Coordinates of C-alpha atoms (C1' of nucleotides) in Angstrom, one line a residue:
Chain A
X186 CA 29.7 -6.0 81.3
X187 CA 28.4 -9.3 81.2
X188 CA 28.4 -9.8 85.0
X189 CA 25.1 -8.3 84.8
X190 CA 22.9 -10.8 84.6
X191 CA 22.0 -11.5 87.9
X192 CA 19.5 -13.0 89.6
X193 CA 18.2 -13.7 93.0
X194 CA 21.3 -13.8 95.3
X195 CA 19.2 -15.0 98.3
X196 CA 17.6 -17.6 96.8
X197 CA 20.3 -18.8 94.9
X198 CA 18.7 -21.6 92.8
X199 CA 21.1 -24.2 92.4
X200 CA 22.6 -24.1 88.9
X201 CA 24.9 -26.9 87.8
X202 CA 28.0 -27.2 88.1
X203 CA 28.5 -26.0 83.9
X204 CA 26.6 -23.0 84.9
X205 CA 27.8 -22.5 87.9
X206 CA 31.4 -22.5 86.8
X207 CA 30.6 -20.6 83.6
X208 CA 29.6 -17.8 85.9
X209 CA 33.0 -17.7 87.7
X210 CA 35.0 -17.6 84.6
X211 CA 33.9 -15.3 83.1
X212 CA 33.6 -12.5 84.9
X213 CA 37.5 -14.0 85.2
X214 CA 37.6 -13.3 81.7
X215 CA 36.3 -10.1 81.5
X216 CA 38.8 -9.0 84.3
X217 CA 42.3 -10.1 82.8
X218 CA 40.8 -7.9 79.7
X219 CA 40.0 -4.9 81.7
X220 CA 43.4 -5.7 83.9
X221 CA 44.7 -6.0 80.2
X222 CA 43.2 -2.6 79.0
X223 CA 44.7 -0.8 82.1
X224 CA 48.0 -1.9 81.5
X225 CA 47.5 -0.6 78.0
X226 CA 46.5 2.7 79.5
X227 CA 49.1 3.0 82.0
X228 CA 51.6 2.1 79.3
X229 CA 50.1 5.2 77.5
X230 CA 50.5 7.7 79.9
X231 CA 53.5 6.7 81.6
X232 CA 55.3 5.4 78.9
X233 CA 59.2 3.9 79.7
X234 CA 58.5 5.7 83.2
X235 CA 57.0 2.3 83.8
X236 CA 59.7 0.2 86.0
X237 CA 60.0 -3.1 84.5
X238 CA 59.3 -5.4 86.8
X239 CA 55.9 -3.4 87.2
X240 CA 55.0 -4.5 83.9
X241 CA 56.1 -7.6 84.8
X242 CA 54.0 -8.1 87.5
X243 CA 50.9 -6.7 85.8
X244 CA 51.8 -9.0 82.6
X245 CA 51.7 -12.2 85.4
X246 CA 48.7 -10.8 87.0
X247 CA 46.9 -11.0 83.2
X248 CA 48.2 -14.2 82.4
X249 CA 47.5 -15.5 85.7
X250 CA 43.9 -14.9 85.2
X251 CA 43.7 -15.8 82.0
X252 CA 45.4 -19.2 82.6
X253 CA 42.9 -19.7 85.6
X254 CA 40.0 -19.1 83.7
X255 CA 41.4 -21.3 81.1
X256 CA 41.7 -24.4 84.0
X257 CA 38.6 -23.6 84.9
X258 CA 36.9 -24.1 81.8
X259 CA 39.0 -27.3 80.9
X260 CA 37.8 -28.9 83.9
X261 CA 34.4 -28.0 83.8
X262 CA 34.5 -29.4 79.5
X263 CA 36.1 -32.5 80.6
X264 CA 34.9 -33.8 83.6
X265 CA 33.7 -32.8 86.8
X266 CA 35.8 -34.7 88.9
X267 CA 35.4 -33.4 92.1
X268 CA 31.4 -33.0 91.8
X269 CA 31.2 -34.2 95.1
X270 CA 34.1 -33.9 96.7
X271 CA 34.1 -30.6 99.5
X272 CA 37.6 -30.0 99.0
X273 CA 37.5 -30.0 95.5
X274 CA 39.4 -26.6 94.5
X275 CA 37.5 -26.6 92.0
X276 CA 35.0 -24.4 94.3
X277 CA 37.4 -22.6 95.3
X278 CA 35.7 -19.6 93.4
X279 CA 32.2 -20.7 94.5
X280 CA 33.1 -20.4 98.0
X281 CA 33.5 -16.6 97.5
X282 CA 30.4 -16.3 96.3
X283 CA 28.2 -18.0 98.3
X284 CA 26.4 -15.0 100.3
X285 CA 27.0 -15.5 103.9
X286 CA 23.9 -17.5 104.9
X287 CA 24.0 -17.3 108.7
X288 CA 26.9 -16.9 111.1
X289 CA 27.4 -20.7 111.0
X290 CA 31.1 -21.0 111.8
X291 CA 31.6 -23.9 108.9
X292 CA 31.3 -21.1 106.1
X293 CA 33.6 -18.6 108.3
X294 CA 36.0 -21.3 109.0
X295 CA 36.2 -22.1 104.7
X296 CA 35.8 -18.6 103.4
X297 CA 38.8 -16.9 104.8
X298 CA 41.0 -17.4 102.0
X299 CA 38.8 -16.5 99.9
X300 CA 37.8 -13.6 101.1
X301 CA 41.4 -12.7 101.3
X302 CA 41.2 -13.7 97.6
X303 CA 38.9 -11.5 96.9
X304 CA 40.1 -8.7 98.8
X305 CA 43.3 -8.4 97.4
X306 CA 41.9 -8.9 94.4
X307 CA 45.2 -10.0 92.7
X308 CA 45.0 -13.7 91.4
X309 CA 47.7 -15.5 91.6
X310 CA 48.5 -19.2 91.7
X311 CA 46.1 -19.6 94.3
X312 CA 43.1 -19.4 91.6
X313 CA 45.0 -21.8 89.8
X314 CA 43.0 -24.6 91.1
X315 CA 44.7 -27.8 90.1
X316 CA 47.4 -26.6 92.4
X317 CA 45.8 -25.8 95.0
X318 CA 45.4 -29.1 97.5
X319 CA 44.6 -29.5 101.2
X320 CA 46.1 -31.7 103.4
X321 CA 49.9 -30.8 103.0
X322 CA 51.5 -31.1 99.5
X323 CA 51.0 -28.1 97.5
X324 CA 54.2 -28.1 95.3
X325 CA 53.2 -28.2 92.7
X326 CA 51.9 -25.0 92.9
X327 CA 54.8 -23.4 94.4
X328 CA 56.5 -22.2 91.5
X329 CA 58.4 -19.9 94.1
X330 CA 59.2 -22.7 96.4
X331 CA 61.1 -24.5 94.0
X332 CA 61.2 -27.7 96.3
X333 CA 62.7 -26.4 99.1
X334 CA 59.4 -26.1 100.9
X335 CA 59.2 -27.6 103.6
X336 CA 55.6 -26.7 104.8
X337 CA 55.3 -30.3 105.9
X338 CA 53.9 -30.4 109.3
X339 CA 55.1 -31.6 112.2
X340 CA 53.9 -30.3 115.0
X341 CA 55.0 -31.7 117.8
X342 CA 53.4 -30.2 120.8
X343 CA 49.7 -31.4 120.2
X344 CA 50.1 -35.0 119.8
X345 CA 48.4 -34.7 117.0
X346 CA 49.6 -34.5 113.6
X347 CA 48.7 -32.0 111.5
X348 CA 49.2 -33.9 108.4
X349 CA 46.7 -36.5 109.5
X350 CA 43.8 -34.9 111.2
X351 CA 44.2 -31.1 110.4
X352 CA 43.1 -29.6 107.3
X353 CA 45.4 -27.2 105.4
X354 CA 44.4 -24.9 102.8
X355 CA 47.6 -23.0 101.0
X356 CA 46.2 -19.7 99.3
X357 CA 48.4 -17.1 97.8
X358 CA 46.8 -13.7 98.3
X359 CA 48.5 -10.1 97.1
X360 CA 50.1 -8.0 99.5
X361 CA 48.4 -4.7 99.4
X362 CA 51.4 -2.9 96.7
X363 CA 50.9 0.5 98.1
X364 CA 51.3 1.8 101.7
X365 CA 51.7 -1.0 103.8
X366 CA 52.8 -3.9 102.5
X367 CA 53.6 -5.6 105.3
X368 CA 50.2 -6.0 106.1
X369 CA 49.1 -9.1 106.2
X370 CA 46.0 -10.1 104.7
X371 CA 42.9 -9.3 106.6
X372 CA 40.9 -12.4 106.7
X373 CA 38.2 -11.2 108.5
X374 CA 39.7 -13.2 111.7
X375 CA 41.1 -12.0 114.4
X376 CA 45.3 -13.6 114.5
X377 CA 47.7 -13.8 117.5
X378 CA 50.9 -14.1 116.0
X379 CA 52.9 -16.4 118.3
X380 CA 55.7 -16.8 116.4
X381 CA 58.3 -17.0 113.1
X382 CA 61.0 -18.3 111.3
X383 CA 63.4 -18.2 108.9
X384 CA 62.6 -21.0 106.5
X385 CA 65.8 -22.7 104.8
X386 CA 65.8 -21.6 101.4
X387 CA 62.9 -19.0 101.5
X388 CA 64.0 -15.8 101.4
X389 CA 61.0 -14.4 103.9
X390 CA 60.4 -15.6 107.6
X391 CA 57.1 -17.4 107.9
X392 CA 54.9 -15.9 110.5
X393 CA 52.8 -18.5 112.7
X394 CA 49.4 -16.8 113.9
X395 CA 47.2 -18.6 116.2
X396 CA 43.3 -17.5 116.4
X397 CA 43.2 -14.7 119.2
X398 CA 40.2 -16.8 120.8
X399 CA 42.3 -20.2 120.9
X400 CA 42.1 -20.4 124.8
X401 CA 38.5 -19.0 125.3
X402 CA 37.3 -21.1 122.7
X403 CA 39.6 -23.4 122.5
X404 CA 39.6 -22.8 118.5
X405 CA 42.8 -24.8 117.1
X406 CA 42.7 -22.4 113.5
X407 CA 45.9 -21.2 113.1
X408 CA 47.4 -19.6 110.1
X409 CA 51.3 -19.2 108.7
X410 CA 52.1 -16.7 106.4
X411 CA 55.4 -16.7 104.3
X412 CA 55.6 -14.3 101.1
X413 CA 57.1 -15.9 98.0
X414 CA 60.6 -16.1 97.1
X415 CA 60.0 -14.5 93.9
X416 CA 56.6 -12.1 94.5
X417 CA 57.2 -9.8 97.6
X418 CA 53.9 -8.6 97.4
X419 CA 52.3 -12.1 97.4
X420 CA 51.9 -13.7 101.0
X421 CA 51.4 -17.6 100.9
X422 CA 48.7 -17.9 103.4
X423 CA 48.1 -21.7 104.8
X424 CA 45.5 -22.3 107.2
X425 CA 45.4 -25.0 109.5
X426 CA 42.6 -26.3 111.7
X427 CA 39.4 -24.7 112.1
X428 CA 37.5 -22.0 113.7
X429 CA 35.5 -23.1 116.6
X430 CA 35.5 -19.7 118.5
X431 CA 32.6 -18.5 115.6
X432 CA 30.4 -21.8 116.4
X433 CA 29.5 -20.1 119.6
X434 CA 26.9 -16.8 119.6
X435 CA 28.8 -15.6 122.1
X436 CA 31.8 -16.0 120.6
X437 CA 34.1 -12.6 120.5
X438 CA 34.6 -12.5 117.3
X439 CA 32.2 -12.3 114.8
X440 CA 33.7 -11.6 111.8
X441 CA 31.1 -12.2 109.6
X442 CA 30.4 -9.7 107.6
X443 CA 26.8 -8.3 106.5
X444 CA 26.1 -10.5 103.6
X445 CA 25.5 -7.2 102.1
X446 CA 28.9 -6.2 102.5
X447 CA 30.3 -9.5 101.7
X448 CA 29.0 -8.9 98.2
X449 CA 30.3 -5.7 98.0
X450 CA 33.3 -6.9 98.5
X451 CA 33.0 -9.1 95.6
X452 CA 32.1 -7.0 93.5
X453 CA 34.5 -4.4 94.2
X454 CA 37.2 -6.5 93.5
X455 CA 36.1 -8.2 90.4
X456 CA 35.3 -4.6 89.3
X457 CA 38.2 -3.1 90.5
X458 CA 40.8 -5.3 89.9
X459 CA 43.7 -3.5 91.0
X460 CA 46.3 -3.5 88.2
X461 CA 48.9 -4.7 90.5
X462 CA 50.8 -1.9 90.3
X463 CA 54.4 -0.9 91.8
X464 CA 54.2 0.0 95.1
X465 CA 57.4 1.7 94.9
X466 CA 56.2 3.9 92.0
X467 CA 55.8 6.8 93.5
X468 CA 55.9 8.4 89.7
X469 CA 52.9 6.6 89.0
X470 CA 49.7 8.4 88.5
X471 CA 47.5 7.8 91.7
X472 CA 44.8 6.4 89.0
X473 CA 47.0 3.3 88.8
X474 CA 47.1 2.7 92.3
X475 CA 45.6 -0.4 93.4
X476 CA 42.3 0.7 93.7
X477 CA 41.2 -2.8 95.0
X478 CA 43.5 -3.1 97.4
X479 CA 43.2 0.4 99.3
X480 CA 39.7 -0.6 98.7
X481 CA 39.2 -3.5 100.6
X482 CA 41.6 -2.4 103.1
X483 CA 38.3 0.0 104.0
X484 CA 35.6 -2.6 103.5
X485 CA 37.0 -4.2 106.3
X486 CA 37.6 -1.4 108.5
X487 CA 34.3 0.2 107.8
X488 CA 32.8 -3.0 108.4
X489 CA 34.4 -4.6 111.4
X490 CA 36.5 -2.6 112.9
X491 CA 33.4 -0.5 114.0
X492 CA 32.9 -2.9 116.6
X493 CA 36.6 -3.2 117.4
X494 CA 36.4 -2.6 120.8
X495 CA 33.9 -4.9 120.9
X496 CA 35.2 -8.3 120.6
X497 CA 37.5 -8.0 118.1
X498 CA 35.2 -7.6 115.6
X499 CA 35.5 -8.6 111.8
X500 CA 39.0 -7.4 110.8
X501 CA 41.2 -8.3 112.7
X502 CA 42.9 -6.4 114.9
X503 CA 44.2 -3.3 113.8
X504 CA 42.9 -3.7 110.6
X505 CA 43.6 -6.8 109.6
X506 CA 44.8 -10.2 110.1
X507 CA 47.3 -9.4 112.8
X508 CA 50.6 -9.1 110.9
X509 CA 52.3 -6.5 111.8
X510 CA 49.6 -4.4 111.5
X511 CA 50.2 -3.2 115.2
X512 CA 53.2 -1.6 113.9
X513 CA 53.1 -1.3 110.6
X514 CA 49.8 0.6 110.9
X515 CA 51.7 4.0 110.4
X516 CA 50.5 4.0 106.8
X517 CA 47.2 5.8 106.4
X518 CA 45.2 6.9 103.4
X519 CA 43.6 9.6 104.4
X520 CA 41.9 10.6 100.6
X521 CA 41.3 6.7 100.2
X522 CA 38.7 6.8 103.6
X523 CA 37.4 10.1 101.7
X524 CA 36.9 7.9 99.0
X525 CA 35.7 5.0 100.8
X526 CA 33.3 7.5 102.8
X527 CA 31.7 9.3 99.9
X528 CA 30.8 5.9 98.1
X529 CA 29.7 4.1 100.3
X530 CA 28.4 6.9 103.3
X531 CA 27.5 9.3 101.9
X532 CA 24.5 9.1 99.8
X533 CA 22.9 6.3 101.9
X534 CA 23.1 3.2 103.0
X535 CA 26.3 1.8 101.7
X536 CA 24.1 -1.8 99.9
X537 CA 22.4 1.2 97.8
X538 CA 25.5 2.9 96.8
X539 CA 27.3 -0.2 95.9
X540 CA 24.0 -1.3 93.8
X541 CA 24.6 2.3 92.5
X542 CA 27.9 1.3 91.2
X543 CA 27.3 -1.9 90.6
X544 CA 24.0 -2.5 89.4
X545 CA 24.2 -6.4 89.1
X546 CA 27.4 -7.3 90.5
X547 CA 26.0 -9.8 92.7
X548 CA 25.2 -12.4 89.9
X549 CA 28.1 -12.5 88.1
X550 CA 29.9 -13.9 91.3
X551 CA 26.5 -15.3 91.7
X552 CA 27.2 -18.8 93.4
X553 CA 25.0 -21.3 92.3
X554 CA 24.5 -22.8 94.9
X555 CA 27.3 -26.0 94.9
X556 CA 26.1 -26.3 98.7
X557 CA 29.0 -28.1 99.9
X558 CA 32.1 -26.4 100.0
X559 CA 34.8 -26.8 102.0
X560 CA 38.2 -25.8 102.5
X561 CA 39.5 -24.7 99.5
Chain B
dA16 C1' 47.1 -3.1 133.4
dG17 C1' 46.1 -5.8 129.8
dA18 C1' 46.8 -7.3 125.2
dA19 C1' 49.7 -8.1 121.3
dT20 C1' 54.3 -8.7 119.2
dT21 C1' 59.1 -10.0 119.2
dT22 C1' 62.5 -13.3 119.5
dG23 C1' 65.6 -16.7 121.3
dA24 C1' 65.1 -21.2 123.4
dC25 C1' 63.0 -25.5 123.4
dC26 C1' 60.7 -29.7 121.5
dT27 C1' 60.0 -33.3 118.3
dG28 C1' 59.5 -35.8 113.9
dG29 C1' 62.0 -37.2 110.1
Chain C
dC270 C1' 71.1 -33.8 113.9
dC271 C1' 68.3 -30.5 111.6
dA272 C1' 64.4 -27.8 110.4
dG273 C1' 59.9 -26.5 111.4
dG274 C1' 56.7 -25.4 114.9
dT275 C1' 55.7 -23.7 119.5
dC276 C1' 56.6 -21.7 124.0
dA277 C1' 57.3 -17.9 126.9
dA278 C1' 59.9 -14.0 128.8
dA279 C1' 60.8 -9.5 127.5
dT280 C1' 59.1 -5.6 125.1
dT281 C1' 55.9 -2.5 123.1
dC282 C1' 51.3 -0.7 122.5
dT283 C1' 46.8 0.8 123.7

DNA sequence: AGAATTTGACCTGG
DNA sequence: CCAGGTCAAATTCT
């Protein structure tokens, strides 16, 4: 595949903005085809045992991409409005592949939906980055919402108002379709959930996390989590306020994964791309499982959960962002962890296998270096 | 015992 | 007054 032509990672010359955006797309490109070519497959082997709203989801997931990388190229053509601009979602993609330079909070605090992005592998409107937009109106983007959304902010506890001094970045990222799907996006942050809600006219209760470090650190992030009306397995992730417990070094959680890793991780999942597949398809052949998803699922527990005791490492608790997870947990996959452990264990140090795989999977994601990102 | 989640009550802006 | 957001006691886990 074209992803391959990578260079330096590390030093990460800055391209411009064309290149830099080229980059992104097309590995975009490349994925709806292959997500388009496993659909093909699947619809070979399993014929009319394919449920229709499975090929309806894996026909969205296609288009979805394609229409993304189709924005993406109009805005780069006509005019790079947001050059500048740090919450142009326009970088959204960029942010996922800048390497993980040090443990600076400021890229923790902006790469969580991303990551989640790229961990769950399925794009949905979130990539769509016209819609996406910080600082409270997203509706445009909410296809599912249909107005009713209320997302507006009022806090009232903290004098302060969220709409005016606290940043929100909406992302849509795919429940994992298989196993759990309750489990709410791992972000590599460690959530309390301290609360939720039925939300008039939204089918699914939003769930209002808080960082797990809020009163040690005083860290104000705090996440909600609602899935869509219309997409079960896509949670609506909006983050609010950012992390201060990562500024410190001695901050419990470091989520930060090896830079290494964080790679990995994007390359597994452009690779991968999980065909969004039925969960409830137990007929399905296990090939069509959602590779990326399951796949992830053990980046992050190989990764941070190793250190779980300590400090809530990485993932957050229990294996992700806190939804749920304590209970919802049940759900293992045993011969995915084989899996996991004989790609990235076994034979040696996990970078080395993934190069294995993935020769050059860094500079396709390769961020060019847009140095300013920010939220979304 | 301590930490996390659940859940109904409470608070506040619109 | 209502809906969204938060609190906090009760409950469940680890």
């Amino acid at each position: 595949m074209l992803y391959m032509l990578k260079s330096n990672p590390k030093a990460t010359p800055k391209h411009t903005m064309d290149q830099q955006q080229h980059h992104t797309t097309l590995p975009l490109i490349l994925e709806g085809c292959k997500l388009a070519k496993e659909l093909e497959e699947s619809i070979g082997n399993l014929g009319n045992q394919l449920q229709p709203e499975i090929l309806s989801k894996s026909c969205d997931d296609i288009i979805n991409i394609f229409a993304t990388a189709k924005q993406m190229l109009n805005n780069n053509a006509h005019h790079h409005r947001h050059h500048h601009h740090h919450e142009d979602p326009s970088l959204f993609t960029h942010h996922l592949l800048h390497p993980p330079q040090d443990s600076s909070a400021h890229h923790m605090q902006t790469d969580p939906s991303l990551q989640e992005w790229l961990k769950y592998g399925v794009i949905t409107q979130a990539v769509d980055i016209p819609s996406i937009s910080i600082g409270g109106e997203t509706q445009a983007m909410d296809v599912s919402d249909s107005g009713k959304a209320a997302s507006s902010s009022s806090s009232q506890r903290s004098h302060r108002s969220r709409k005016d001094d606290e940043e929100k970045c909406k992302t849509r990222v795919a429940a994992p379709q298989m196993g759990n799907t309750d489990l709410p996006p791992d972000d590599n942050y460690t959530w309390r959930k301290y609360g939720q809600k039925e939300i008039l006219g939204s089918k699914y209760p939003r769930a209002y996390y808080r960082c797990t470090h809020q009163k040690m650190y005083n860290c104000p992030a705090k996440k909600q989590v609602q899935r869509l009306d219309n997409d079960f397995y896509t949670f609506e992730v909006t983050y609010i306020g950012q992390h201060t417990c990562t500024m410190s070094s001695t901050a419990p959680s470091i989520p930060q994964p090896p830079p290494l890793l964080h790679d990995q991780m994007v390359m597994t999942q452009a690779m991968v791309s999980q065909p969004a597949l039925p969960p409830t398809s137990s007929t399905a052949s296990s090939s069509i499982v959602p590779f990326g998803s399951w796949l992830s699922m053990e980046f992050s527990l190989g990764s941070g959960s190793g250190g779980r005791g300590s400090g809530g490492a990485g993932s957050s608790s229990g294996g992700g962002s806190a939804t749920g997870s304590r209970y919802g947990r049940d759900v293992e996959y045993p011969a995915v962890a084989d899996m996991a452990d004989v790609m990235f264990n076994s034979g040696s140090s996990s970078s080395n296998s993934m190069d294995f795989i993935f020769p050059c999977a860094e500079d396709k994601w390769e961020a060019p270096g847009s140095g300013d990102k920010k939220h979304c």
